[in-house]
Amino acid sequence: MQVLLRQVKTKLFYVGEGQWSYKTETAKDFRTLAEAQRCAALEKLEGIELVMLNKHPHWEAVWPLKEPSASRRSG
């Protein structure tokens, strides 16, 4: 099972260091959902969803990430 970050609009997966890919094989695979959330917050990624992906049998679970509030972003 993979834990990934994906842009909602483009469906691109986060690879790291500002890079994105359509391929899940090249995407950064996080150990936990919490680790993926921390990365999204630290990298200030917006319009992101968490994706848990299993290939055999194929299934996908998706959770949208809340955007940081304006007060939290500025301070």
Coordinates of N, CA and C in Angstrom, one line a residue:
M1 N 0.8 -1.2 0.0 CA 0.0 0.0 0.0 C 0.9 1.2 0.0
Q2 N 0.5 2.3 -0.7 CA 1.2 3.5 -0.8 C 0.4 4.6 -0.2
V3 N 1.1 5.6 0.5 CA 0.5 6.8 1.0 C 1.1 7.9 0.2
L4 N 0.3 8.7 -0.5 CA 0.8 9.7 -1.5 C 0.1 11.0 -1.3
L5 N 0.7 12.0 -1.8 CA 0.0 13.4 -1.9 C -0.2 13.6 -3.4
R6 N -1.4 14.1 -3.7 CA -1.8 14.4 -5.1 C -2.5 15.7 -5.2
Q7 N -2.2 16.5 -6.3 CA -2.8 17.7 -6.5 C -4.2 17.4 -7.0
V8 N -5.2 18.1 -6.4 CA -6.6 17.9 -6.8 C -6.9 18.2 -8.2
K9 N -6.5 19.3 -8.7 CA -6.8 19.8 -10.1 C -6.1 19.0 -11.2
T10 N -4.8 18.8 -11.0 CA -4.0 18.2 -12.1 C -3.9 16.6 -11.9
K11 N -4.2 16.1 -10.7 CA -4.0 14.7 -10.4 C -2.5 14.2 -10.5
L12 N -1.6 15.2 -10.4 CA -0.2 14.8 -10.3 C 0.2 14.5 -8.9
F13 N 1.1 13.5 -8.8 CA 1.5 13.0 -7.5 C 2.8 13.7 -7.1
Y14 N 3.0 14.0 -5.8 CA 4.2 14.7 -5.3 C 5.3 13.8 -5.3
V15 N 6.4 14.2 -5.9 CA 7.7 13.4 -5.9 C 8.7 13.9 -4.9
G16 N 8.7 15.2 -4.7 CA 9.6 15.8 -3.7 C 10.3 17.1 -4.3
E17 N 10.6 18.0 -3.4 CA 11.4 19.2 -3.9 C 10.7 19.9 -5.0
G18 N 9.4 20.1 -4.9 CA 8.7 20.8 -5.9 C 8.4 20.1 -7.2
Q19 N 8.7 18.8 -7.3 CA 8.5 18.0 -8.5 C 7.2 17.2 -8.4
W20 N 6.6 16.9 -9.5 CA 5.3 16.2 -9.6 C 5.3 15.2 -10.7
S21 N 4.5 14.1 -10.6 CA 4.5 13.1 -11.7 C 3.1 12.5 -11.8
Y22 N 2.8 12.0 -13.0 CA 1.6 11.2 -13.1 C 1.8 9.8 -12.7
K23 N 3.0 9.4 -12.5 CA 3.3 8.0 -12.2 C 3.4 7.8 -10.7
T24 N 2.6 6.8 -10.2 CA 2.6 6.5 -8.7 C 4.0 5.9 -8.4
E25 N 4.6 5.2 -9.3 CA 5.9 4.6 -9.0 C 7.0 5.5 -8.7
T26 N 6.9 6.8 -9.2 CA 7.9 7.8 -8.9 C 7.6 8.7 -7.8
A27 N 6.3 8.6 -7.3 CA 5.8 9.5 -6.2 C 6.5 9.1 -4.9
K28 N 6.6 10.2 -4.0 CA 7.1 9.9 -2.7 C 6.1 9.1 -1.9
D29 N 6.5 8.0 -1.4 CA 5.6 7.1 -0.6 C 5.9 7.3 0.9
F30 N 4.9 7.9 1.6 CA 5.0 8.2 3.0 C 4.7 7.0 3.8
R31 N 5.3 6.9 5.0 CA 5.0 5.7 5.9 C 3.6 5.8 6.5
T32 N 3.2 7.0 6.8 CA 1.9 7.2 7.4 C 1.1 8.4 6.8
L33 N -0.2 8.5 7.1 CA -0.9 9.6 6.7 C -0.4 10.9 7.4
A34 N -0.1 10.8 8.7 CA 0.4 11.9 9.4 C 1.7 12.4 8.8
E35 N 2.6 11.6 8.4 CA 3.9 12.0 7.8 C 3.5 12.8 6.5
A36 N 2.6 12.3 5.7 CA 2.2 13.0 4.5 C 1.6 14.4 4.8
Q37 N 0.8 14.4 5.8 CA 0.2 15.7 6.2 C 1.3 16.7 6.7
R38 N 2.3 16.2 7.4 CA 3.4 17.1 7.9 C 4.1 17.6 6.7
C39 N 4.4 16.8 5.7 CA 5.2 17.2 4.5 C 4.4 18.3 3.8
A40 N 3.1 18.1 3.6 CA 2.2 19.1 2.9 C 2.3 20.4 3.6
A41 N 2.2 20.4 5.0 CA 2.2 21.6 5.7 C 3.6 22.3 5.6
L42 N 4.7 21.5 5.8 CA 6.0 22.1 5.7 C 6.3 22.7 4.4
E43 N 5.9 22.0 3.3 CA 6.2 22.4 2.0 C 5.1 23.5 1.5
K44 N 4.1 23.8 2.4 CA 3.1 24.7 2.1 C 2.4 24.4 0.7
L45 N 2.1 23.1 0.6 CA 1.4 22.6 -0.6 C -0.1 22.9 -0.5
E46 N -0.7 23.4 -1.5 CA -2.1 23.8 -1.5 C -2.9 23.0 -2.6
G47 N -4.2 22.8 -2.4 CA -5.0 22.0 -3.3 C -4.5 20.6 -3.4
I48 N -4.2 20.0 -2.2 CA -3.7 18.7 -2.1 C -4.7 17.7 -1.4
E49 N -4.6 16.5 -1.9 CA -5.4 15.4 -1.2 C -4.4 14.3 -0.8
L50 N -4.8 13.6 0.3 CA -4.0 12.4 0.7 C -4.6 11.2 -0.1
V51 N -3.8 10.3 -0.6 CA -4.2 9.1 -1.3 C -3.6 7.9 -0.7
M52 N -4.4 6.9 -0.3 CA -3.9 5.6 0.0 C -4.3 4.7 -1.1
L53 N -3.3 4.1 -1.7 CA -3.4 3.3 -2.9 C -2.9 1.9 -2.8
N54 N -3.7 0.9 -3.1 CA -3.3 -0.5 -3.1 C -3.5 -1.0 -4.6
K55 N -2.5 -1.7 -5.0 CA -2.5 -2.2 -6.4 C -3.1 -3.6 -6.6
H56 N -3.0 -4.5 -5.6 CA -3.5 -5.8 -5.8 C -4.3 -6.2 -4.5
P57 N -5.5 -6.3 -4.5 CA -6.5 -5.8 -5.5 C -6.5 -4.3 -5.5
H58 N -6.8 -3.7 -6.6 CA -6.8 -2.3 -6.8 C -7.9 -1.6 -6.0
W59 N -7.5 -0.6 -5.1 CA -8.5 0.3 -4.5 C -7.7 1.5 -4.1
E60 N -8.5 2.6 -3.9 CA -7.9 3.9 -3.6 C -8.9 4.6 -2.6
A61 N -8.3 5.2 -1.6 CA -9.0 6.0 -0.6 C -8.4 7.4 -0.6
V62 N -9.3 8.4 -0.7 CA -8.8 9.8 -0.8 C -9.4 10.7 0.2
W63 N -8.6 11.5 0.8 CA -9.0 12.5 1.8 C -8.5 13.9 1.4
P64 N -9.3 14.9 1.2 CA -8.8 16.2 0.9 C -8.1 16.8 2.2
L65 N -7.1 17.6 1.9 CA -6.4 18.2 3.0 C -6.9 19.6 3.1
K66 N -7.2 20.1 4.3 CA -7.7 21.5 4.5 C -6.5 22.4 4.3
E67 N -6.9 23.5 3.7 CA -5.9 24.6 3.5 C -5.6 25.3 4.8
P68 N -4.4 25.7 5.0 CA -4.1 26.4 6.3 C -4.8 27.7 6.3
S69 N -5.3 28.1 7.5 CA -6.1 29.3 7.6 C -5.1 30.5 7.4
A70 N -5.6 31.6 7.1 CA -4.8 32.8 6.8 C -4.0 33.2 8.0
S71 N -4.6 33.1 9.2 CA -3.9 33.4 10.5 C -2.8 32.5 10.7
R72 N -2.9 31.2 10.4 CA -1.9 30.2 10.6 C -0.7 30.4 9.6
R73 N -1.1 30.8 8.4 CA -0.1 31.0 7.4 C 0.8 32.2 7.7
S74 N 0.3 33.2 8.2 CA 1.0 34.5 8.5 C 1.8 34.4 9.8
G75 N 1.5 33.5 10.6 CA 2.2 33.6 11.9 C 2.7 32.3 12.4

